[in-house]
């Protein structure tokens, strides 16, 4: 046995060893679902609880890469925030979302909204309804902050689902530093902007994206805008998306959300929720939402998660610090699926969009497909789609089911960091300077992974010595012709 074979064996064995856990911990409690029907209400199995350690989540599984870190956050002394909303015939609730955003922001002069307002002729418009609320609150002005609102008004019957609307929404982003995407029936709480930026900063990753499914506003938001009366009374348990299924169209769909009990810090996740996504605006400008997946609902969130991830972004569930926006889960006034359109045209557009999904993930299909602008909406080069599938547990292999990602996840270093290094001048994945700045796995304290590296070296040494001793013993017991 030669050294390369020994080292290959050591690498193979150690690849399955997670870094030693350290630092603060919280518990993820996730539900069991019927594999044949995830929404089977008769399926009664207990939840599984697993301990998560957010301070270790930026340590790579590969010991040879465990010293690498994502780029540290860059936050200017002053910054603007963009909030993107895509509303479908929901002007009244959209207006209240905008109103609470400005009223409850710590710096409303640095806040901007971009609204894709899909309405029929007689529908309430988001901006008009907002101005009514603004006039009541700030009577000295006709419509305070109106100049901070961009609106792309469109005919509701031209709607083709959330992905097309959100592609228009991205065009409204300006030169703001941070971008927040919400459903257009959300409600903000007091000083929400401070909480979001602080939680994002805690992640310790310029490429971080906070995302989840939001709690119901009726349980937590007080009339004065506070989180159930006081900041320390924010929800004790927060949603964490970590399970998938196949939707009615056969494409990937998130199964609701599980819960992290008493989250101490943002937690790395593999999945993305469309109703809440907070990041630097370069994510919205670099990773475009595909406008050629018409009528798509199931499949949208997988495409967004996988494209962000391959472009170098990492997803995190927010902690209680970032739990500052809530969702209105009352019935929507109308749904895009019921717009007035020729049914043959709808069927063709839907099939072409769904087959576009299958095409880009290399999933066999029959039928027409829209291949326009595939390069414009392609995968990133920082990491591969296959790496994302391995990371998330999602599979397109025949006769296999997705594996959940309700476990401790570890940051995956970029296989090609050049696009990230071009985005962030002065940062280099492998430079000594970049590693000197790396700090802990997450910005919670001074703990580092020195002990884990030491243990890894010790482990490798023990395995190598053991293999050498075992090899020598085998050599002595074998006939000469077999050595």
Short mmCIF file of C-alpha atoms in Angstrom, two decimals:
data_model
loop_
_atom_site.label_atom_id
_atom_site.label_comp_id
_atom_site.label_asym_id
_atom_site.label_seq_id
_atom_site.Cartn_x
_atom_site.Cartn_y
_atom_site.Cartn_z
CA UNK A 1 0.00 0.00 0.00
CA UNK A 2 1.43 3.34 -1.08
CA UNK A 3 1.03 6.76 0.59
CA UNK A 4 -1.45 8.15 -2.00
CA UNK A 5 -3.76 5.22 -1.32
CA UNK A 6 -3.38 5.71 2.43
CA UNK A 7 -4.18 9.42 2.17
CA UNK A 8 -7.12 8.72 -0.12
CA UNK A 9 -8.51 6.30 2.44
CA UNK A 10 -7.97 8.81 5.25
CA UNK A 11 -9.77 11.48 3.22
CA UNK A 12 -12.63 9.09 2.52
CA UNK A 13 -13.00 8.16 6.18
CA UNK A 14 -12.67 11.71 7.52
CA UNK A 15 -15.05 13.20 4.95
CA UNK A 16 -17.93 11.89 7.03
CA UNK A 17 -16.70 13.43 10.28
CA UNK A 18 -18.51 16.64 11.15
CA UNK A 19 -16.57 19.36 12.97
CA UNK A 20 -16.82 19.11 16.75
CA UNK A 21 -19.78 21.09 18.02
CA UNK A 22 -19.15 24.18 20.13
CA UNK A 23 -20.80 27.44 21.12
CA UNK A 24 -24.45 28.26 21.60
CA UNK A 25 -27.07 25.71 20.66
CA UNK A 26 -30.76 25.59 19.91
CA UNK A 27 -33.15 22.79 18.98
CA UNK A 28 -34.81 22.13 15.64
CA UNK A 29 -38.06 20.20 16.02
CA UNK A 30 -39.25 18.81 12.71
CA UNK A 31 -42.37 16.89 11.78
CA UNK A 32 -42.68 13.45 10.26
CA UNK A 33 -44.71 13.27 7.05
CA UNK A 34 -46.30 10.41 5.14
CA UNK A 35 -43.86 9.84 2.24
CA UNK A 36 -46.79 9.02 -0.05
CA UNK A 37 -48.83 12.07 0.99
CA UNK A 38 -47.00 14.72 3.04
CA UNK A 39 -50.32 16.42 3.86
CA UNK A 40 -51.96 13.26 5.22
CA UNK A 41 -53.75 14.46 8.38
CA UNK A 42 -54.10 10.90 9.65
CA UNK A 43 -50.32 10.45 9.77
CA UNK A 44 -49.44 10.57 13.45
CA UNK A 45 -45.74 10.35 14.18
CA UNK A 46 -43.81 12.27 16.83
CA UNK A 47 -41.55 15.17 15.94
CA UNK A 48 -37.81 14.65 15.86
CA UNK A 49 -35.61 17.04 17.82
CA UNK A 50 -32.03 17.75 16.78
CA UNK A 51 -29.49 20.11 18.34
CA UNK A 52 -28.02 22.76 16.04
CA UNK A 53 -24.85 24.79 16.64
CA UNK A 54 -24.89 28.01 14.60
CA UNK A 55 -21.28 28.85 15.52
CA UNK A 56 -20.04 25.77 13.66
CA UNK A 57 -22.09 26.21 10.48
CA UNK A 58 -19.35 28.07 8.59
CA UNK A 59 -16.87 25.22 9.06
CA UNK A 60 -16.54 23.09 5.93
CA UNK A 61 -16.97 19.33 6.23
CA UNK A 62 -13.71 18.81 4.36
CA UNK A 63 -10.90 19.32 6.95
CA UNK A 64 -8.56 20.63 4.26
CA UNK A 65 -11.00 23.50 3.64
CA UNK A 66 -12.07 24.11 7.21
CA UNK A 67 -10.00 27.28 7.50
CA UNK A 68 -11.98 28.94 4.69
CA UNK A 69 -14.84 31.32 5.38
CA UNK A 70 -17.45 33.25 3.42
CA UNK A 71 -16.68 36.93 2.84
CA UNK A 72 -17.36 39.09 5.91
CA UNK A 73 -20.28 41.53 5.77
CA UNK A 74 -19.74 45.03 4.43
CA UNK A 75 -22.12 47.55 5.98
CA UNK A 76 -21.67 51.26 5.20
CA UNK A 77 -22.32 53.84 7.90
CA UNK A 78 -25.52 54.88 6.13
CA UNK A 79 -27.58 52.73 3.81
CA UNK A 80 -30.94 52.51 2.07
CA UNK A 81 -33.33 49.56 2.08
CA UNK A 82 -35.51 48.48 -0.85
CA UNK A 83 -38.70 46.50 -0.20
CA UNK A 84 -40.17 44.64 -3.17
CA UNK A 85 -43.84 43.65 -3.28
CA UNK A 86 -45.81 41.90 -6.00
CA UNK A 87 -49.54 42.34 -5.36
CA UNK A 88 -52.38 40.63 -7.18
CA UNK A 89 -55.68 42.49 -6.75
CA UNK A 90 -54.79 43.13 -3.12
CA UNK A 91 -54.50 46.91 -2.95
CA UNK A 92 -55.85 47.47 0.56
CA UNK A 93 -53.57 44.98 2.28
CA UNK A 94 -50.63 46.02 0.09
CA UNK A 95 -51.15 49.63 1.19
CA UNK A 96 -51.09 48.66 4.85
CA UNK A 97 -47.84 46.77 4.28
CA UNK A 98 -46.25 49.90 2.83
CA UNK A 99 -47.75 52.12 5.53
CA UNK A 100 -46.45 50.02 8.44
CA UNK A 101 -43.08 49.82 6.69
CA UNK A 102 -42.64 53.59 6.72
CA UNK A 103 -44.39 54.28 10.03
CA UNK A 104 -42.45 51.66 11.99
CA UNK A 105 -39.03 52.11 10.39
CA UNK A 106 -36.26 53.72 12.42
CA UNK A 107 -35.09 55.55 9.29
CA UNK A 108 -38.02 55.98 6.86
CA UNK A 109 -36.09 58.53 4.79
CA UNK A 110 -33.76 55.67 3.82
CA UNK A 111 -36.59 53.30 2.87
CA UNK A 112 -37.86 52.64 -0.67
CA UNK A 113 -40.63 50.42 -2.00
CA UNK A 114 -41.05 48.85 -5.42
CA UNK A 115 -44.53 47.51 -6.13
CA UNK A 116 -45.79 45.41 -9.03
CA UNK A 117 -49.51 46.13 -8.69
CA UNK A 118 -51.64 43.75 -10.77
CA UNK A 119 -55.19 45.10 -10.76
CA UNK A 120 -58.41 45.24 -12.73
CA UNK A 121 -59.99 48.56 -13.65
CA UNK A 122 -62.28 48.73 -10.61
CA UNK A 123 -59.78 47.37 -8.07
CA UNK A 124 -58.23 49.39 -5.28
CA UNK A 125 -54.65 50.40 -6.16
CA UNK A 126 -51.88 49.91 -3.63
CA UNK A 127 -50.47 53.43 -3.98
CA UNK A 128 -53.89 55.15 -3.78
CA UNK A 129 -54.85 53.21 -0.67
CA UNK A 130 -51.46 53.96 0.87
CA UNK A 131 -51.91 57.69 0.30
CA UNK A 132 -55.21 57.57 2.19
CA UNK A 133 -53.46 56.01 5.19
CA UNK A 134 -50.50 58.39 4.90
CA UNK A 135 -52.76 61.47 4.81
CA UNK A 136 -54.47 60.35 8.02
CA UNK A 137 -51.14 59.72 9.77
CA UNK A 138 -49.20 62.72 8.42
CA UNK A 139 -51.89 65.31 7.53
CA UNK A 140 -49.33 68.06 6.90
CA UNK A 141 -48.39 66.32 3.62
CA UNK A 142 -50.57 65.08 0.79
CA UNK A 143 -48.92 61.65 0.63
CA UNK A 144 -45.77 61.41 2.73
CA UNK A 145 -42.98 59.23 1.29
CA UNK A 146 -44.78 58.82 -2.04
CA UNK A 147 -41.57 59.82 -3.82
CA UNK A 148 -39.96 56.75 -2.25
CA UNK A 149 -42.43 54.38 -3.91
CA UNK A 150 -42.05 53.04 -7.45
CA UNK A 151 -45.13 51.35 -8.88
CA UNK A 152 -45.37 49.12 -11.93
CA UNK A 153 -49.13 48.92 -12.51
CA UNK A 154 -50.29 46.04 -14.70
CA UNK A 155 -53.56 44.54 -15.86
CA UNK A 156 -54.47 41.62 -13.61
CA UNK A 157 -55.58 39.53 -16.58
CA UNK A 158 -52.05 39.76 -17.95
CA UNK A 159 -50.70 38.09 -14.82
CA UNK A 160 -48.86 34.84 -15.34
CA UNK A 161 -47.91 34.02 -11.78
CA UNK A 162 -45.34 35.07 -9.20
CA UNK A 163 -42.15 34.50 -11.16
CA UNK A 164 -43.11 36.88 -13.95
CA UNK A 165 -44.26 39.50 -11.44
CA UNK A 166 -41.06 39.19 -9.42
CA UNK A 167 -38.95 39.57 -12.54
CA UNK A 168 -40.70 42.94 -13.04
CA UNK A 169 -40.18 43.67 -9.34
CA UNK A 170 -36.43 43.26 -9.66
CA UNK A 171 -36.39 46.00 -12.31
CA UNK A 172 -37.56 48.47 -9.65
CA UNK A 173 -34.46 48.00 -7.48
CA UNK A 174 -32.30 51.11 -7.41
CA UNK A 175 -28.98 51.83 -5.70
CA UNK A 176 -30.12 50.64 -2.29
CA UNK A 177 -27.78 48.54 -0.15
CA UNK A 178 -30.27 46.03 1.26
CA UNK A 179 -33.24 44.38 -0.43
CA UNK A 180 -36.25 42.78 1.23
CA UNK A 181 -38.86 40.75 -0.64
CA UNK A 182 -42.21 40.17 1.04
CA UNK A 183 -45.69 39.04 0.14
CA UNK A 184 -47.84 42.14 -0.35
CA UNK A 185 -49.95 41.32 2.72
CA UNK A 186 -47.31 41.54 5.44
CA UNK A 187 -47.06 43.78 8.50
CA UNK A 188 -43.95 45.40 10.00
CA UNK A 189 -43.20 45.97 13.68
CA UNK A 190 -41.36 48.83 15.36
CA UNK A 191 -37.70 49.33 14.36
CA UNK A 192 -37.92 46.40 11.99
CA UNK A 193 -35.08 47.73 9.84
CA UNK A 194 -32.65 47.73 12.77
CA UNK A 195 -33.58 44.17 13.68
CA UNK A 196 -33.17 42.85 10.15
CA UNK A 197 -29.79 44.44 9.52
CA UNK A 198 -28.51 43.36 12.94
CA UNK A 199 -29.60 39.77 12.34
CA UNK A 200 -28.06 39.78 8.86
CA UNK A 201 -24.82 41.19 10.29
CA UNK A 202 -24.72 38.41 12.88
CA UNK A 203 -24.56 35.83 10.09
CA UNK A 204 -21.06 37.08 9.24
CA UNK A 205 -21.49 36.53 5.51
CA UNK A 206 -21.76 39.22 2.83
CA UNK A 207 -23.50 36.61 0.68
CA UNK A 208 -26.05 35.75 3.36
CA UNK A 209 -29.81 35.71 2.68
CA UNK A 210 -32.29 35.63 5.56
CA UNK A 211 -35.37 33.70 4.46
CA UNK A 212 -38.29 31.81 5.98
CA UNK A 213 -42.07 31.53 6.17
CA UNK A 214 -43.38 34.21 8.50
CA UNK A 215 -45.53 33.81 11.60
CA UNK A 216 -49.15 35.00 11.55
CA UNK A 217 -49.47 38.69 12.44
CA UNK A 218 -52.60 38.11 14.55
CA UNK A 219 -50.60 36.19 17.13
CA UNK A 220 -47.78 38.64 17.66
CA UNK A 221 -48.35 42.22 16.44
CA UNK A 222 -49.84 44.72 18.86
CA UNK A 223 -51.82 47.77 17.62
CA UNK A 224 -48.92 50.06 18.53
CA UNK A 225 -46.58 48.06 16.28
CA UNK A 226 -44.73 46.27 19.04
CA UNK A 227 -43.92 42.58 19.06
CA UNK A 228 -46.57 41.40 21.52
CA UNK A 229 -45.92 44.36 23.77
CA UNK A 230 -42.14 44.12 24.27
CA UNK A 231 -39.09 43.10 22.31
CA UNK A 232 -38.36 40.21 24.65
CA UNK A 233 -41.81 38.80 23.89
CA UNK A 234 -41.09 38.09 20.25
CA UNK A 235 -41.93 34.49 19.31
CA UNK A 236 -39.93 31.89 21.19
CA UNK A 237 -40.00 29.44 18.29
CA UNK A 238 -39.36 30.43 14.68
CA UNK A 239 -39.97 28.74 11.31
CA UNK A 240 -37.16 26.87 9.56
CA UNK A 241 -37.73 25.42 6.08
CA UNK A 242 -36.06 22.03 5.67
CA UNK A 243 -38.41 19.55 3.95
CA UNK A 244 -39.58 19.20 0.35
CA UNK A 245 -42.07 17.21 -1.66
CA UNK A 246 -43.43 17.22 -5.21
CA UNK A 247 -46.29 19.57 -6.01
CA UNK A 248 -49.26 18.94 -8.25
CA UNK A 249 -47.15 19.68 -11.32
CA UNK A 250 -44.45 17.24 -10.18
CA UNK A 251 -41.97 20.02 -9.39
CA UNK A 252 -40.22 20.65 -6.07
CA UNK A 253 -42.31 22.21 -3.32
CA UNK A 254 -41.40 23.14 0.26
CA UNK A 255 -43.44 21.37 2.94
CA UNK A 256 -44.42 24.33 5.10
CA UNK A 257 -41.89 25.00 7.84
CA UNK A 258 -40.66 23.30 10.97
CA UNK A 259 -39.59 25.15 14.12
CA UNK A 260 -36.34 26.12 15.79
CA UNK A 261 -37.01 26.34 19.51
CA UNK A 262 -35.53 29.45 21.10
CA UNK A 263 -33.21 30.34 18.19
CA UNK A 264 -30.04 32.06 19.38
CA UNK A 265 -28.74 33.07 15.96
CA UNK A 266 -29.59 32.76 12.26
CA UNK A 267 -29.35 29.12 11.15
CA UNK A 268 -27.99 27.89 7.83
CA UNK A 269 -30.67 26.30 5.65
CA UNK A 270 -30.88 24.88 2.13
CA UNK A 271 -34.33 26.17 1.19
CA UNK A 272 -35.80 29.57 0.33
CA UNK A 273 -39.18 31.07 1.15
CA UNK A 274 -40.72 33.54 -1.28
CA UNK A 275 -42.63 35.44 1.42
CA UNK A 276 -39.53 36.74 3.20
CA UNK A 277 -36.07 37.21 1.73
CA UNK A 278 -33.54 39.77 3.01
CA UNK A 279 -30.09 40.26 1.53
CA UNK A 280 -27.74 42.72 -0.07
CA UNK A 281 -29.25 44.12 -3.25
CA UNK A 282 -26.46 42.64 -5.33
CA UNK A 283 -28.31 39.34 -4.94
CA UNK A 284 -31.35 40.80 -6.72
CA UNK A 285 -29.20 42.28 -9.46
CA UNK A 286 -26.94 39.27 -10.02
CA UNK A 287 -29.47 36.45 -9.68
CA UNK A 288 -32.45 37.23 -11.85
CA UNK A 289 -35.86 35.62 -11.48
CA UNK A 290 -36.70 33.67 -14.63
CA UNK A 291 -39.53 35.42 -16.46
CA UNK A 292 -40.14 32.41 -18.72
CA UNK A 293 -41.61 30.11 -16.07
CA UNK A 294 -45.19 31.29 -16.55
CA UNK A 295 -47.94 30.15 -14.17
CA UNK A 296 -45.39 28.49 -11.90
CA UNK A 297 -46.08 28.28 -8.18
CA UNK A 298 -44.63 24.92 -7.15
CA UNK A 299 -41.04 25.03 -8.38
CA UNK A 300 -40.50 28.77 -7.91
CA UNK A 301 -38.81 28.50 -4.51
CA UNK A 302 -36.51 25.65 -5.57
CA UNK A 303 -35.35 27.62 -8.60
CA UNK A 304 -34.65 30.69 -6.50
CA UNK A 305 -32.81 28.75 -3.78
CA UNK A 306 -30.65 26.80 -6.21
CA UNK A 307 -29.78 29.80 -8.35
CA UNK A 308 -28.86 31.93 -5.34
CA UNK A 309 -26.73 29.10 -3.94
CA UNK A 310 -24.84 28.39 -7.16
CA UNK A 311 -24.14 32.13 -7.46
CA UNK A 312 -22.46 31.99 -4.06
CA UNK A 313 -25.27 33.03 -1.72
CA UNK A 314 -26.13 31.18 1.48
CA UNK A 315 -29.56 30.94 3.08
CA UNK A 316 -30.35 31.35 6.78
CA UNK A 317 -33.46 31.28 8.94
CA UNK A 318 -33.60 34.48 11.01
CA UNK A 319 -33.29 34.51 14.78
CA UNK A 320 -35.62 36.36 17.16
CA UNK A 321 -33.65 39.54 16.45
CA UNK A 322 -34.79 39.39 12.84
CA UNK A 323 -38.35 38.32 13.64
CA UNK A 324 -39.78 41.75 12.87
CA UNK A 325 -42.22 41.17 9.99
CA UNK A 326 -45.38 39.09 10.05
CA UNK A 327 -47.75 37.66 7.46
CA UNK A 328 -51.48 38.18 7.01
CA UNK A 329 -52.82 34.66 6.47
CA UNK A 330 -56.44 35.68 5.90
CA UNK A 331 -57.84 34.63 2.53
CA UNK A 332 -56.51 36.49 -0.47
CA UNK A 333 -59.16 38.46 -2.39
CA UNK A 334 -58.22 36.81 -5.70
CA UNK A 335 -55.73 34.35 -7.17
CA UNK A 336 -53.72 34.58 -10.37
CA UNK A 337 -54.77 31.05 -11.40
CA UNK A 338 -58.25 32.36 -12.21
CA UNK A 339 -57.42 35.23 -14.55
CA UNK A 340 -59.40 35.47 -17.76
CA UNK A 341 -57.29 33.88 -20.48
CA UNK A 342 -57.75 31.37 -23.28
CA UNK A 343 -57.45 27.93 -21.68
CA UNK A 344 -55.42 26.45 -24.52
CA UNK A 345 -52.96 29.31 -24.23
CA UNK A 346 -52.77 28.86 -20.45
CA UNK A 347 -52.12 25.13 -20.82
CA UNK A 348 -49.39 25.67 -23.41
CA UNK A 349 -47.65 28.41 -21.39
CA UNK A 350 -47.78 26.37 -18.19
CA UNK A 351 -46.40 23.25 -19.89
CA UNK A 352 -43.56 25.17 -21.53
CA UNK A 353 -42.59 26.77 -18.21
CA UNK A 354 -42.68 23.48 -16.30
CA UNK A 355 -40.64 21.78 -19.00
CA UNK A 356 -38.14 24.64 -18.81
CA UNK A 357 -37.68 23.67 -15.14
CA UNK A 358 -37.11 20.04 -16.16
CA UNK A 359 -34.70 21.05 -18.90
CA UNK A 360 -32.39 23.11 -16.69
CA UNK A 361 -32.19 20.42 -13.97
CA UNK A 362 -31.58 17.74 -16.64
CA UNK A 363 -34.81 15.92 -15.85
CA UNK A 364 -36.20 13.93 -18.85
CA UNK A 365 -39.49 15.18 -20.29
CA UNK A 366 -41.66 15.14 -23.39
CA UNK A 367 -43.42 18.16 -24.81
CA UNK A 368 -42.83 21.80 -25.76
CA UNK A 369 -40.38 23.96 -23.84
CA UNK A 370 -39.44 27.65 -23.71
CA UNK A 371 -35.66 27.89 -24.19
CA UNK A 372 -35.48 31.67 -24.62
CA UNK A 373 -32.74 33.45 -22.59
CA UNK A 374 -31.51 30.33 -20.82
CA UNK A 375 -28.07 31.88 -20.38
CA UNK A 376 -29.52 35.04 -18.85
CA UNK A 377 -31.16 32.99 -16.11
CA UNK A 378 -28.50 30.29 -15.85
CA UNK A 379 -26.81 28.71 -12.87
CA UNK A 380 -24.00 30.50 -11.12
CA UNK A 381 -20.39 29.41 -11.37
CA UNK A 382 -19.42 29.66 -7.69
CA UNK A 383 -20.91 26.25 -6.96
CA UNK A 384 -22.63 23.63 -9.11
CA UNK A 385 -26.23 22.46 -9.23
CA UNK A 386 -25.09 18.98 -8.19
CA UNK A 387 -23.41 20.46 -5.13
CA UNK A 388 -26.69 22.16 -4.26
CA UNK A 389 -28.63 18.92 -4.66
CA UNK A 390 -26.15 17.18 -2.37
CA UNK A 391 -26.41 20.01 0.14
CA UNK A 392 -30.21 20.19 0.14
CA UNK A 393 -31.04 16.49 -0.18
CA UNK A 394 -33.21 17.14 -3.24
CA UNK A 395 -32.94 14.56 -6.01
CA UNK A 396 -34.22 14.11 -9.54
CA UNK A 397 -33.02 10.53 -9.81
CA UNK A 398 -35.77 8.05 -10.74
CA UNK A 399 -37.47 6.14 -7.92
CA UNK A 400 -35.79 8.22 -5.21
CA UNK A 401 -37.29 10.65 -2.74
CA UNK A 402 -35.83 13.86 -1.42
CA UNK A 403 -33.98 13.67 1.87
CA UNK A 404 -34.80 16.35 4.41
CA UNK A 405 -32.21 18.94 5.41
CA UNK A 406 -33.48 19.21 9.01
CA UNK A 407 -30.01 18.82 10.47
CA UNK A 408 -26.80 20.68 11.11
CA UNK A 409 -25.64 22.03 7.76
CA UNK A 410 -22.13 23.23 7.00
CA UNK A 411 -21.01 25.95 4.65
CA UNK A 412 -19.78 24.73 1.26
CA UNK A 413 -16.74 26.73 0.04
CA UNK A 414 -16.90 28.03 -3.51
CA UNK A 415 -15.53 25.65 -6.12
CA UNK A 416 -14.86 28.73 -8.26
CA UNK A 417 -14.64 31.90 -6.16
CA UNK A 418 -13.76 34.21 -9.06
CA UNK A 419 -17.26 35.70 -9.42
CA UNK A 420 -17.42 36.47 -5.69
CA UNK A 421 -13.93 37.95 -5.68
CA UNK A 422 -14.89 40.16 -8.64
CA UNK A 423 -17.98 41.32 -6.76
CA UNK A 424 -16.03 42.09 -3.58
CA UNK A 425 -12.71 43.81 -4.40
CA UNK A 426 -10.04 43.09 -1.81
CA UNK A 427 -11.50 39.77 -0.73
CA UNK A 428 -9.95 36.48 -1.79
CA UNK A 429 -11.12 33.07 -0.63
CA UNK A 430 -7.62 31.67 -0.21
CA UNK A 431 -5.65 34.75 0.77
CA UNK A 432 -3.99 34.99 4.16
CA UNK A 433 -5.59 38.39 4.62
CA UNK A 434 -9.08 36.98 4.04
CA UNK A 435 -8.50 34.20 6.53
CA UNK A 436 -7.09 36.61 9.10
CA UNK A 437 -10.44 38.40 8.97
CA UNK A 438 -12.54 35.26 9.15
CA UNK A 439 -13.32 35.16 12.89
CA UNK A 440 -15.67 32.49 14.23
CA UNK A 441 -18.17 30.42 12.28
CA UNK A 442 -20.81 33.03 13.04
CA UNK A 443 -20.41 36.40 14.71
CA UNK A 444 -21.60 35.46 18.20
CA UNK A 445 -18.40 35.40 20.21
CA UNK A 446 -14.72 34.58 20.18
CA UNK A 447 -14.96 30.81 19.79
CA UNK A 448 -12.95 29.45 16.88
CA UNK A 449 -12.43 26.08 15.27
CA UNK A 450 -8.79 25.74 16.35
CA UNK A 451 -9.69 22.77 18.50
CA UNK A 452 -11.56 21.13 15.65
CA UNK A 453 -8.60 21.54 13.32
CA UNK A 454 -6.32 20.10 15.97
CA UNK A 455 -8.63 17.17 16.51
CA UNK A 456 -8.81 16.67 12.76
CA UNK A 457 -5.02 16.53 12.50
CA UNK A 458 -4.88 14.13 15.44
CA UNK A 459 -7.56 11.98 13.84
CA UNK A 460 -5.68 11.85 10.53
CA UNK A 461 -2.46 10.96 12.31
CA UNK A 462 -4.06 8.14 14.27
CA UNK A 463 -5.72 6.70 11.17
CA UNK A 464 -2.50 6.87 9.13
CA UNK A 465 -0.47 5.17 11.86
CA UNK A 466 -3.16 2.54 12.26
CA UNK A 467 -3.23 1.82 8.54
CA UNK A 468 0.56 1.58 8.39
CA UNK A 469 0.69 -0.85 11.32
CA UNK A 470 -2.13 -2.90 9.87
CA UNK A 471 -0.41 -2.96 6.46
CA UNK A 472 2.86 -4.18 7.97
CA UNK A 473 1.03 -6.92 9.84
CA UNK A 474 -0.72 -8.06 6.67
CA UNK A 475 2.56 -8.06 4.77
CA UNK A 476 4.13 -10.42 7.32
CA UNK A 477 1.24 -12.86 7.00
CA UNK A 478 1.02 -12.94 3.18
CA UNK A 479 3.04 -15.12 0.76
CA UNK A 480 5.83 -13.25 -0.97
CA UNK A 481 4.08 -13.26 -4.35
CA UNK A 482 1.11 -11.29 -2.89
CA UNK A 483 3.15 -8.47 -1.36
#
